[in-house]
Amino acid sequence: MIARFIIAMLFLPVFAGVLYSRQTISSSPLSPRIANYQISVSLDVEAKSLNAKQTLVWRNTSPDRISELQFHLYLNAFKDLESTFMKESGGALRGISMAGGGWGWIEVNEMRVRGGEDLHAKIEFISPDDGNPNDRTVFRVPLSRPILPGQSITVDLQFTAKLPRVFARTGYYEDFFMVAQWFPKIGVYEPAGMRYAKRGGWNCHQFHANTEFYADYGVYEVDMTLPEDYIVGATGVLKREVRNPDGTKTMFYRAEDVHDFAWTAYPRFTVVEDQWKHVNIRLLLSPGRTQHTERYLTSTKAALTYFDQHVGAYPYTTLTVVDPPNGAGGAGGMEYPTLITGGSSWGLPDGLRFIELVTIHEFGHQYFYGLIGTNEFEEAWMDEGFNSYYEVRIMDEVYGKKTSALDVFGFHMGDLELARSTYTGMMNPKIAPIFSNAWEFKAGGYSSLTYSKTATFMVTLERMIGRSVMDEIMRTYFNRWKFKHPCARDFQAIVNEVVRQHHGSKFGANLDWFFEQVLYGTNVCDYELTSISNRQVFREEEESSDSAGTSEEQRAEYESRVLVSRLGEIIMPVDVLVRFDNGKEIRERWTGRERWKEFVYEGAEQIVWAKVDPDEVLMIDINLLNNSKTNDPLRSPIWRYTLKFLFWLQNILQFGLVF
């Protein structure tokens, strides 16, 4: 088998210079196209390895003279137990452990500037984040001749890679291959003023357990040679396919205006094709999963439609959705440009909407990380959190606010409720600010804060300013920053700009106070309806009489009080709704600045119940169960949840399920 691949490689058009000279760049690129790749790769399915040649053309768009290049070698995260990734993860990620002996690695065998110096001997591994001398996921190479502003450099490489047993988004399982983070990938050069850079330099982080990726946009032309019975899904568009005499085939893909390229290969995929507007949807299902076809397609189209209507147009013509087989769960739930991986199992009930949730979430990354190229190492909340916010919106709209995540045996839960409870249910929700480098969540909390807390504060912001204003913010953000690299302050500037246009100074000079608390701080929000009381009082009332003069009688009235408290440190303006026994309701507005506030009423009516934040604007509130008080115990929140649980338990027992 290895000999066949070597022969095939000899006859492939792997001369990168010839290939690059023949590529056709569209006349109106959507992105800056800073990094353009051409890769010819051969997959050895028996050795689980890759042999490849790569040409990178990189353009210096900065005003700086650049005297070195920096590259990621992500696969070396799985090289041994000494990599930073393995030290941080402990050999397990997302509940899946690294299989014994399933190591993977990547090695650059040749590296040369086109028509110039040999760079291979100059390769130096660096560990800019933690100083780990045994980490091999980033290297630098100095250049004898600097790259001047506006100039490009062409670098030819040859590399080999051993894929790991599928673990953290990439690798193999038996004859299934998920080939991701598989090639030497140049970092992002940030000139002074870009994001937080005070001076020009490379942003090229090590591969950490929590971090994902950050790269520049460009064109990828990739051809893969593999056995002819394998079915392939990949980033971009399949341009042509060639059958080779040795029983292999070569598939030529092209992807424009993307910042990564991934592919999958498996001989037992069932292929389902569908169409949404200009997008060809290609669903690759593993054996025994065809029953989930409609669930995948419906959720995929729902996501395409929603983002198109509320954020911006999807500019690509393809979308591949991959359903990994049993045993390859580590490849599931991941995103790459125009290619996402989902997750399912045989017999998964319709009411357990795992397929839908994962599909919608991973598609959303086509926008947040894909079309808007945020730095996932440093500001993961801007892709995972924004994306979780839209996941919540889409799931709740399509599948019901109370049933979108779970609807089984009478027990139901919406996706917003699921996201919020993931944050509020943390053992220590103050463990770290969301605004942290992803690898710095040393004591935990990365996913709960980055995904769920961000989604929750985004819903809070939306309810404060209104859905239409929120939509304008996100459309403005998308149109202004697509194919670029924004940071937190860029998003905040748009929020302040749009909110001022619609609300003036209603929320103050700007909304920086909001982000200071929910993004940069660790405090929690917790408002409490502390008490309600009705004290009967008697007022003297005079009555006149024509014959007997005047007399006095007592009239019963009530002095009613509502006490609300701010138990948390976060200060948000909030409403308090008070209902009386005659049906009258009074809505109060409280700034929340004091630790407590009392409202006093006098009249013939008594308070029946009162609620702080009656419209549930402040979803960031850590405890909604203490937001109301009532004189009617059946209206109490704890009773509502108790009855909900009892109803669910009754259904479980009715179906005869035993735990």
PDB file of C-alpha atoms in Angstrom, residues 136-404:
ATOM      1  CA  ARG A 136       6.530  21.458  19.519  1.00  0.00           C
ATOM      2  CA  THR A 137       3.366  23.203  18.340  1.00  0.00           C
ATOM      3  CA  VAL A 138       4.947  26.531  17.293  1.00  0.00           C
ATOM      4  CA  PHE A 139       8.153  27.254  15.439  1.00  0.00           C
ATOM      5  CA  ARG A 140       9.900  30.345  14.144  1.00  0.00           C
ATOM      6  CA  VAL A 141      12.289  30.664  11.255  1.00  0.00           C
ATOM      7  CA  PRO A 142      14.455  33.783  10.706  1.00  0.00           C
ATOM      8  CA  LEU A 143      14.815  35.230   7.206  1.00  0.00           C
ATOM      9  CA  SER A 144      18.055  36.507   5.726  1.00  0.00           C
ATOM     10  CA  ARG A 145      16.100  39.001   3.661  1.00  0.00           C
ATOM     11  CA  PRO A 146      13.174  40.752   5.404  1.00  0.00           C
ATOM     12  CA  ILE A 147       9.756  40.979   3.805  1.00  0.00           C
ATOM     13  CA  LEU A 148       9.050  44.627   3.076  1.00  0.00           C
ATOM     14  CA  PRO A 149       5.602  46.249   3.325  1.00  0.00           C
ATOM     15  CA  GLY A 150       3.449  45.140   0.403  1.00  0.00           C
ATOM     16  CA  GLN A 151       5.834  42.340  -0.585  1.00  0.00           C
ATOM     17  CA  SER A 152       5.072  38.618  -0.664  1.00  0.00           C
ATOM     18  CA  ILE A 153       7.176  35.580   0.118  1.00  0.00           C
ATOM     19  CA  THR A 154       6.735  32.106  -1.374  1.00  0.00           C
ATOM     20  CA  VAL A 155       7.782  29.200   0.818  1.00  0.00           C
ATOM     21  CA  ASP A 156       7.886  25.573  -0.337  1.00  0.00           C
ATOM     22  CA  LEU A 157       7.607  22.840   2.296  1.00  0.00           C
ATOM     23  CA  GLN A 158       7.505  19.083   2.403  1.00  0.00           C
ATOM     24  CA  PHE A 159       6.034  17.448   5.492  1.00  0.00           C
ATOM     25  CA  THR A 160       4.906  14.122   6.865  1.00  0.00           C
ATOM     26  CA  ALA A 161       2.328  13.548   9.563  1.00  0.00           C
ATOM     27  CA  LYS A 162       1.059  10.672  11.643  1.00  0.00           C
ATOM     28  CA  LEU A 163      -2.576  11.109  12.546  1.00  0.00           C
ATOM     29  CA  PRO A 164      -3.516  10.395  16.175  1.00  0.00           C
ATOM     30  CA  ARG A 165      -6.234   8.016  17.221  1.00  0.00           C
ATOM     31  CA  VAL A 166      -9.200  10.381  16.951  1.00  0.00           C
ATOM     32  CA  PHE A 167      -9.208  12.494  20.068  1.00  0.00           C
ATOM     33  CA  ALA A 168      -9.395  16.269  20.034  1.00  0.00           C
ATOM     34  CA  ARG A 169     -11.237  17.049  16.793  1.00  0.00           C
ATOM     35  CA  THR A 170      -8.793  15.203  14.542  1.00  0.00           C
ATOM     36  CA  GLY A 171      -7.420  11.746  13.759  1.00  0.00           C
ATOM     37  CA  TYR A 172      -8.561   8.281  12.721  1.00  0.00           C
ATOM     38  CA  TYR A 173     -10.734   5.474  14.000  1.00  0.00           C
ATOM     39  CA  GLU A 174     -10.409   2.241  12.072  1.00  0.00           C
ATOM     40  CA  ASP A 175     -11.048   3.323   8.467  1.00  0.00           C
ATOM     41  CA  PHE A 176     -12.573   6.717   9.330  1.00  0.00           C
ATOM     42  CA  PHE A 177     -10.368   9.808   9.014  1.00  0.00           C
ATOM     43  CA  MET A 178     -10.963  13.354  10.218  1.00  0.00           C
ATOM     44  CA  VAL A 179      -8.007  15.335   8.900  1.00  0.00           C
ATOM     45  CA  ALA A 180      -7.864  18.675  10.700  1.00  0.00           C
ATOM     46  CA  GLN A 181      -5.063  20.897  12.024  1.00  0.00           C
ATOM     47  CA  TRP A 182      -2.916  18.812   9.722  1.00  0.00           C
ATOM     48  CA  PHE A 183      -0.519  21.151   7.877  1.00  0.00           C
ATOM     49  CA  PRO A 184       2.097  23.780   8.816  1.00  0.00           C
ATOM     50  CA  LYS A 185      -0.031  26.892   9.261  1.00  0.00           C
ATOM     51  CA  ILE A 186       1.372  30.388   9.402  1.00  0.00           C
ATOM     52  CA  GLY A 187       0.419  32.617  12.329  1.00  0.00           C
ATOM     53  CA  VAL A 188      -1.159  36.059  12.136  1.00  0.00           C
ATOM     54  CA  TYR A 189       1.123  39.073  11.987  1.00  0.00           C
ATOM     55  CA  GLU A 190      -0.552  41.913  13.904  1.00  0.00           C
ATOM     56  CA  PRO A 191       0.776  45.398  13.183  1.00  0.00           C
ATOM     57  CA  ALA A 192       0.607  48.122  15.833  1.00  0.00           C
ATOM     58  CA  GLY A 193      -3.008  49.181  16.385  1.00  0.00           C
ATOM     59  CA  MET A 194      -4.552  45.878  15.304  1.00  0.00           C
ATOM     60  CA  ARG A 195      -6.557  44.453  18.169  1.00  0.00           C
ATOM     61  CA  TYR A 196      -4.335  45.066  21.203  1.00  0.00           C
ATOM     62  CA  ALA A 197      -0.927  45.200  19.509  1.00  0.00           C
ATOM     63  CA  LYS A 198       1.208  48.116  20.703  1.00  0.00           C
ATOM     64  CA  ARG A 199       3.882  47.183  18.189  1.00  0.00           C
ATOM     65  CA  GLY A 200       3.994  44.790  15.262  1.00  0.00           C
ATOM     66  CA  GLY A 201       4.529  41.121  16.007  1.00  0.00           C
ATOM     67  CA  TRP A 202       3.398  37.558  15.388  1.00  0.00           C
ATOM     68  CA  ASN A 203       0.332  36.219  17.146  1.00  0.00           C
ATOM     69  CA  CYS A 204       1.093  32.499  17.109  1.00  0.00           C
ATOM     70  CA  HIS A 205       0.043  30.689  20.277  1.00  0.00           C
ATOM     71  CA  GLN A 206       0.767  27.144  21.322  1.00  0.00           C
ATOM     72  CA  PHE A 207      -1.989  24.549  21.066  1.00  0.00           C
ATOM     73  CA  HIS A 208      -3.678  24.404  24.473  1.00  0.00           C
ATOM     74  CA  ALA A 209      -6.409  22.156  25.818  1.00  0.00           C
ATOM     75  CA  ASN A 210      -8.973  24.982  25.825  1.00  0.00           C
ATOM     76  CA  THR A 211      -7.875  26.935  22.771  1.00  0.00           C
ATOM     77  CA  GLU A 212      -8.841  26.662  19.162  1.00  0.00           C
ATOM     78  CA  PHE A 213      -7.530  28.662  16.219  1.00  0.00           C
ATOM     79  CA  TYR A 214      -6.689  32.027  14.682  1.00  0.00           C
ATOM     80  CA  ALA A 215      -5.490  32.592  11.126  1.00  0.00           C
ATOM     81  CA  ASP A 216      -5.565  34.935   8.132  1.00  0.00           C
ATOM     82  CA  TYR A 217      -7.801  34.570   5.108  1.00  0.00           C
ATOM     83  CA  GLY A 218      -6.680  33.282   1.764  1.00  0.00           C
ATOM     84  CA  VAL A 219      -7.150  30.728  -0.989  1.00  0.00           C
ATOM     85  CA  TYR A 220      -6.620  26.996  -0.498  1.00  0.00           C
ATOM     86  CA  GLU A 221      -5.992  24.651  -3.403  1.00  0.00           C
ATOM     87  CA  VAL A 222      -5.686  21.153  -2.021  1.00  0.00           C
ATOM     88  CA  ASP A 223      -5.527  17.818  -3.777  1.00  0.00           C
ATOM     89  CA  MET A 224      -5.816  14.568  -1.864  1.00  0.00           C
ATOM     90  CA  THR A 225      -4.808  11.127  -3.122  1.00  0.00           C
ATOM     91  CA  LEU A 226      -6.421   8.170  -1.369  1.00  0.00           C
ATOM     92  CA  PRO A 227      -8.039   4.787  -2.156  1.00  0.00           C
ATOM     93  CA  GLU A 228     -10.762   5.106  -4.765  1.00  0.00           C
ATOM     94  CA  ASP A 229     -13.475   3.581  -2.559  1.00  0.00           C
ATOM     95  CA  TYR A 230     -13.201   6.375   0.016  1.00  0.00           C
ATOM     96  CA  ILE A 231     -15.875   9.082   0.172  1.00  0.00           C
ATOM     97  CA  VAL A 232     -14.469  12.542   0.873  1.00  0.00           C
ATOM     98  CA  GLY A 233     -15.875  15.711   2.359  1.00  0.00           C
ATOM     99  CA  ALA A 234     -13.769  18.864   2.498  1.00  0.00           C
ATOM    100  CA  THR A 235     -13.661  22.611   2.873  1.00  0.00           C
ATOM    101  CA  GLY A 236     -14.464  24.400  -0.384  1.00  0.00           C
ATOM    102  CA  VAL A 237     -15.573  23.106  -3.773  1.00  0.00           C
ATOM    103  CA  LEU A 238     -14.572  19.888  -5.522  1.00  0.00           C
ATOM    104  CA  LYS A 239     -13.199  21.053  -8.876  1.00  0.00           C
ATOM    105  CA  ARG A 240     -12.320  17.668 -10.387  1.00  0.00           C
ATOM    106  CA  GLU A 241     -11.519  14.069  -9.602  1.00  0.00           C
ATOM    107  CA  VAL A 242      -8.937  11.850 -11.308  1.00  0.00           C
ATOM    108  CA  ARG A 243      -8.845   8.049 -11.148  1.00  0.00           C
ATOM    109  CA  ASN A 244      -5.285   6.753 -10.963  1.00  0.00           C
ATOM    110  CA  PRO A 245      -4.075   3.411 -12.437  1.00  0.00           C
ATOM    111  CA  ASP A 246      -2.994   2.116  -9.027  1.00  0.00           C
ATOM    112  CA  GLY A 247      -6.489   2.001  -7.509  1.00  0.00           C
ATOM    113  CA  THR A 248      -6.311   5.452  -5.976  1.00  0.00           C
ATOM    114  CA  LYS A 249      -7.993   8.691  -6.898  1.00  0.00           C
ATOM    115  CA  THR A 250      -6.944  12.316  -6.602  1.00  0.00           C
ATOM    116  CA  MET A 251      -9.543  14.924  -5.662  1.00  0.00           C
ATOM    117  CA  PHE A 252      -8.899  18.618  -6.291  1.00  0.00           C
ATOM    118  CA  TYR A 253     -10.558  21.115  -3.977  1.00  0.00           C
ATOM    119  CA  ARG A 254     -10.512  24.891  -3.985  1.00  0.00           C
ATOM    120  CA  ALA A 255     -11.677  27.190  -1.194  1.00  0.00           C
ATOM    121  CA  GLU A 256     -11.616  30.974  -1.443  1.00  0.00           C
ATOM    122  CA  ASP A 257     -11.690  33.529   1.355  1.00  0.00           C
ATOM    123  CA  VAL A 258     -11.321  31.043   4.200  1.00  0.00           C
ATOM    124  CA  HIS A 259      -8.731  30.723   6.954  1.00  0.00           C
ATOM    125  CA  ASP A 260      -8.497  26.959   7.349  1.00  0.00           C
ATOM    126  CA  PHE A 261      -8.963  23.715   5.452  1.00  0.00           C
ATOM    127  CA  ALA A 262     -10.144  20.360   6.819  1.00  0.00           C
ATOM    128  CA  TRP A 263     -11.304  17.125   5.236  1.00  0.00           C
ATOM    129  CA  THR A 264     -12.736  13.742   6.090  1.00  0.00           C
ATOM    130  CA  ALA A 265     -12.544  10.361   4.359  1.00  0.00           C
ATOM    131  CA  TYR A 266     -14.485   7.178   5.017  1.00  0.00           C
ATOM    132  CA  PRO A 267     -15.566   4.360   2.681  1.00  0.00           C
ATOM    133  CA  ARG A 268     -18.918   3.799   4.407  1.00  0.00           C
ATOM    134  CA  PHE A 269     -20.503   7.234   4.365  1.00  0.00           C
ATOM    135  CA  THR A 270     -24.036   7.531   3.017  1.00  0.00           C
ATOM    136  CA  VAL A 271     -24.175  10.753   1.006  1.00  0.00           C
ATOM    137  CA  VAL A 272     -27.318  12.887   1.031  1.00  0.00           C
ATOM    138  CA  GLU A 273     -27.436  15.992  -1.157  1.00  0.00           C
ATOM    139  CA  ASP A 274     -29.825  18.894  -0.632  1.00  0.00           C
ATOM    140  CA  GLN A 275     -30.080  22.551  -1.578  1.00  0.00           C
ATOM    141  CA  TRP A 276     -30.726  25.796   0.278  1.00  0.00           C
ATOM    142  CA  LYS A 277     -30.834  28.818  -2.028  1.00  0.00           C
ATOM    143  CA  HIS A 278     -27.311  28.987  -3.531  1.00  0.00           C
ATOM    144  CA  VAL A 279     -25.824  26.462  -1.081  1.00  0.00           C
ATOM    145  CA  ASN A 280     -25.301  22.796  -1.868  1.00  0.00           C
ATOM    146  CA  ILE A 281     -25.706  20.872   1.390  1.00  0.00           C
ATOM    147  CA  ARG A 282     -23.808  17.607   1.523  1.00  0.00           C
ATOM    148  CA  LEU A 283     -24.643  15.363   4.468  1.00  0.00           C
ATOM    149  CA  LEU A 284     -22.239  12.478   5.162  1.00  0.00           C
ATOM    150  CA  LEU A 285     -23.943   9.920   7.383  1.00  0.00           C
ATOM    151  CA  SER A 286     -22.268   7.022   9.160  1.00  0.00           C
ATOM    152  CA  PRO A 287     -23.754   3.510   9.022  1.00  0.00           C
ATOM    153  CA  GLY A 288     -27.045   3.141  10.870  1.00  0.00           C
ATOM    154  CA  ARG A 289     -27.711   6.890  10.935  1.00  0.00           C
ATOM    155  CA  THR A 290     -29.925   7.471   7.894  1.00  0.00           C
ATOM    156  CA  GLN A 291     -32.897   7.713  10.264  1.00  0.00           C
ATOM    157  CA  HIS A 292     -31.493  11.102  11.316  1.00  0.00           C
ATOM    158  CA  THR A 293     -31.362  12.553   7.797  1.00  0.00           C
ATOM    159  CA  GLU A 294     -34.282  14.932   8.220  1.00  0.00           C
ATOM    160  CA  ARG A 295     -33.134  16.074  11.656  1.00  0.00           C
ATOM    161  CA  TYR A 296     -29.762  17.078  10.236  1.00  0.00           C
ATOM    162  CA  LEU A 297     -31.185  18.742   7.137  1.00  0.00           C
ATOM    163  CA  THR A 298     -33.971  20.600   8.943  1.00  0.00           C
ATOM    164  CA  SER A 299     -31.630  22.043  11.563  1.00  0.00           C
ATOM    165  CA  THR A 300     -29.011  22.932   8.940  1.00  0.00           C
ATOM    166  CA  LYS A 301     -31.538  24.841   6.830  1.00  0.00           C
ATOM    167  CA  ALA A 302     -32.979  26.503   9.928  1.00  0.00           C
ATOM    168  CA  ALA A 303     -29.517  27.822  10.801  1.00  0.00           C
ATOM    169  CA  LEU A 304     -28.793  28.985   7.252  1.00  0.00           C
ATOM    170  CA  THR A 305     -32.118  30.811   7.096  1.00  0.00           C
ATOM    171  CA  TYR A 306     -31.819  32.432  10.506  1.00  0.00           C
ATOM    172  CA  PHE A 307     -28.304  33.759  10.033  1.00  0.00           C
ATOM    173  CA  ASP A 308     -29.195  34.981   6.562  1.00  0.00           C
ATOM    174  CA  GLN A 309     -32.151  36.935   7.933  1.00  0.00           C
ATOM    175  CA  HIS A 310     -30.665  38.249  11.161  1.00  0.00           C
ATOM    176  CA  VAL A 311     -26.897  38.555  10.661  1.00  0.00           C
ATOM    177  CA  GLY A 312     -25.766  38.467   7.042  1.00  0.00           C
ATOM    178  CA  ALA A 313     -25.483  36.440   3.863  1.00  0.00           C
ATOM    179  CA  TYR A 314     -23.603  33.144   3.759  1.00  0.00           C
ATOM    180  CA  PRO A 315     -21.150  33.779   0.908  1.00  0.00           C
ATOM    181  CA  TYR A 316     -20.074  30.222   0.103  1.00  0.00           C
ATOM    182  CA  THR A 317     -21.771  27.748  -2.242  1.00  0.00           C
ATOM    183  CA  THR A 318     -21.157  24.583  -0.230  1.00  0.00           C
ATOM    184  CA  LEU A 319     -21.726  23.244   3.260  1.00  0.00           C
ATOM    185  CA  THR A 320     -20.679  19.754   4.302  1.00  0.00           C
ATOM    186  CA  VAL A 321     -22.152  18.195   7.451  1.00  0.00           C
ATOM    187  CA  VAL A 322     -20.297  15.142   8.778  1.00  0.00           C
ATOM    188  CA  ASP A 323     -21.808  12.542  11.108  1.00  0.00           C
ATOM    189  CA  PRO A 324     -18.820  10.659  12.632  1.00  0.00           C
ATOM    190  CA  PRO A 325     -19.193   6.900  13.224  1.00  0.00           C
ATOM    191  CA  ASN A 326     -19.305   5.100  16.544  1.00  0.00           C
ATOM    192  CA  GLY A 327     -15.889   5.179  18.161  1.00  0.00           C
ATOM    193  CA  ALA A 328     -14.985   8.494  16.543  1.00  0.00           C
ATOM    194  CA  GLY A 329     -16.866  10.797  18.873  1.00  0.00           C
ATOM    195  CA  GLY A 330     -13.752  12.904  19.355  1.00  0.00           C
ATOM    196  CA  ALA A 331     -14.245  14.184  15.807  1.00  0.00           C
ATOM    197  CA  GLY A 332     -17.784  15.364  16.495  1.00  0.00           C
ATOM    198  CA  GLY A 333     -19.055  18.817  17.329  1.00  0.00           C
ATOM    199  CA  MET A 334     -16.453  20.856  15.483  1.00  0.00           C
ATOM    200  CA  GLU A 335     -16.326  23.580  12.864  1.00  0.00           C
ATOM    201  CA  TYR A 336     -14.164  24.396   9.869  1.00  0.00           C
ATOM    202  CA  PRO A 337     -14.896  26.697   6.925  1.00  0.00           C
ATOM    203  CA  THR A 338     -17.810  25.190   4.932  1.00  0.00           C
ATOM    204  CA  LEU A 339     -17.476  21.910   6.865  1.00  0.00           C
ATOM    205  CA  ILE A 340     -18.909  20.996  10.254  1.00  0.00           C
ATOM    206  CA  THR A 341     -19.109  17.787  12.247  1.00  0.00           C
ATOM    207  CA  GLY A 342     -22.185  16.821  14.191  1.00  0.00           C
ATOM    208  CA  GLY A 343     -22.989  13.923  16.458  1.00  0.00           C
ATOM    209  CA  SER A 344     -25.682  11.280  16.747  1.00  0.00           C
ATOM    210  CA  SER A 345     -26.306   7.684  17.709  1.00  0.00           C
ATOM    211  CA  TRP A 346     -28.694   4.973  16.681  1.00  0.00           C
ATOM    212  CA  GLY A 347     -32.141   5.305  18.214  1.00  0.00           C
ATOM    213  CA  LEU A 348     -31.658   8.816  19.576  1.00  0.00           C
ATOM    214  CA  PRO A 349     -35.207  10.032  20.443  1.00  0.00           C
ATOM    215  CA  ASP A 350     -36.523  13.083  18.618  1.00  0.00           C
ATOM    216  CA  GLY A 351     -37.134  14.828  21.942  1.00  0.00           C
ATOM    217  CA  LEU A 352     -33.452  14.665  22.849  1.00  0.00           C
ATOM    218  CA  ARG A 353     -32.403  17.390  20.439  1.00  0.00           C
ATOM    219  CA  PHE A 354     -28.670  16.765  20.590  1.00  0.00           C
ATOM    220  CA  ILE A 355     -28.369  16.479  16.806  1.00  0.00           C
ATOM    221  CA  GLU A 356     -30.161  19.764  16.233  1.00  0.00           C
ATOM    222  CA  LEU A 357     -28.306  21.647  18.953  1.00  0.00           C
ATOM    223  CA  VAL A 358     -24.863  20.537  17.783  1.00  0.00           C
ATOM    224  CA  THR A 359     -25.633  21.127  14.095  1.00  0.00           C
ATOM    225  CA  ILE A 360     -26.986  24.631  14.687  1.00  0.00           C
ATOM    226  CA  HIS A 361     -24.124  25.506  17.019  1.00  0.00           C
ATOM    227  CA  GLU A 362     -21.421  24.299  14.658  1.00  0.00           C
ATOM    228  CA  PHE A 363     -22.995  26.005  11.673  1.00  0.00           C
ATOM    229  CA  GLY A 364     -23.028  29.264  13.609  1.00  0.00           C
ATOM    230  CA  HIS A 365     -19.247  29.087  13.674  1.00  0.00           C
ATOM    231  CA  GLN A 366     -19.302  29.724   9.957  1.00  0.00           C
ATOM    232  CA  TYR A 367     -20.007  33.298  11.085  1.00  0.00           C
ATOM    233  CA  PHE A 368     -18.320  33.636  14.464  1.00  0.00           C
ATOM    234  CA  TYR A 369     -14.793  32.419  13.868  1.00  0.00           C
ATOM    235  CA  GLY A 370     -15.382  31.760  10.158  1.00  0.00           C
ATOM    236  CA  LEU A 371     -16.545  34.962   8.484  1.00  0.00           C
ATOM    237  CA  ILE A 372     -15.526  37.118  11.454  1.00  0.00           C
ATOM    238  CA  GLY A 373     -12.007  35.972  12.266  1.00  0.00           C
ATOM    239  CA  THR A 374     -11.754  36.517  16.007  1.00  0.00           C
ATOM    240  CA  ASN A 375      -8.772  35.264  17.963  1.00  0.00           C
ATOM    241  CA  GLU A 376     -10.036  32.087  19.611  1.00  0.00           C
ATOM    242  CA  PHE A 377      -6.911  31.799  21.728  1.00  0.00           C
ATOM    243  CA  GLU A 378      -7.417  35.154  23.432  1.00  0.00           C
ATOM    244  CA  GLU A 379     -11.109  36.022  23.068  1.00  0.00           C
ATOM    245  CA  ALA A 380     -12.971  32.753  22.736  1.00  0.00           C
ATOM    246  CA  TRP A 381     -16.163  34.379  24.022  1.00  0.00           C
ATOM    247  CA  MET A 382     -16.465  36.318  20.765  1.00  0.00           C
ATOM    248  CA  ASP A 383     -16.979  33.123  18.798  1.00  0.00           C
ATOM    249  CA  GLU A 384     -18.181  30.473  21.271  1.00  0.00           C
ATOM    250  CA  GLY A 385     -20.293  32.907  23.254  1.00  0.00           C
ATOM    251  CA  PHE A 386     -21.811  34.807  20.329  1.00  0.00           C
ATOM    252  CA  ASN A 387     -22.469  31.506  18.641  1.00  0.00           C
ATOM    253  CA  SER A 388     -24.121  30.051  21.748  1.00  0.00           C
ATOM    254  CA  TYR A 389     -26.358  33.132  21.855  1.00  0.00           C
ATOM    255  CA  TYR A 390     -27.575  32.443  18.319  1.00  0.00           C
ATOM    256  CA  GLU A 391     -27.867  28.735  19.040  1.00  0.00           C
ATOM    257  CA  VAL A 392     -30.286  29.659  21.833  1.00  0.00           C
ATOM    258  CA  ARG A 393     -32.274  31.981  19.584  1.00  0.00           C
ATOM    259  CA  ILE A 394     -32.591  29.494  16.749  1.00  0.00           C
ATOM    260  CA  MET A 395     -33.304  26.438  18.899  1.00  0.00           C
ATOM    261  CA  ASP A 396     -35.966  28.222  20.945  1.00  0.00           C
ATOM    262  CA  GLU A 397     -37.630  29.699  17.883  1.00  0.00           C
ATOM    263  CA  VAL A 398     -37.662  26.506  15.814  1.00  0.00           C
ATOM    264  CA  TYR A 399     -38.310  23.907  18.519  1.00  0.00           C
ATOM    265  CA  GLY A 400     -40.096  25.913  21.216  1.00  0.00           C
ATOM    266  CA  LYS A 401     -38.889  28.020  24.116  1.00  0.00           C
ATOM    267  CA  LYS A 402     -39.786  25.354  26.663  1.00  0.00           C
ATOM    268  CA  THR A 403     -38.888  22.250  24.639  1.00  0.00           C
ATOM    269  CA  SER A 404     -35.994  23.125  22.350  1.00  0.00           C
TER     270      SER A 404
END
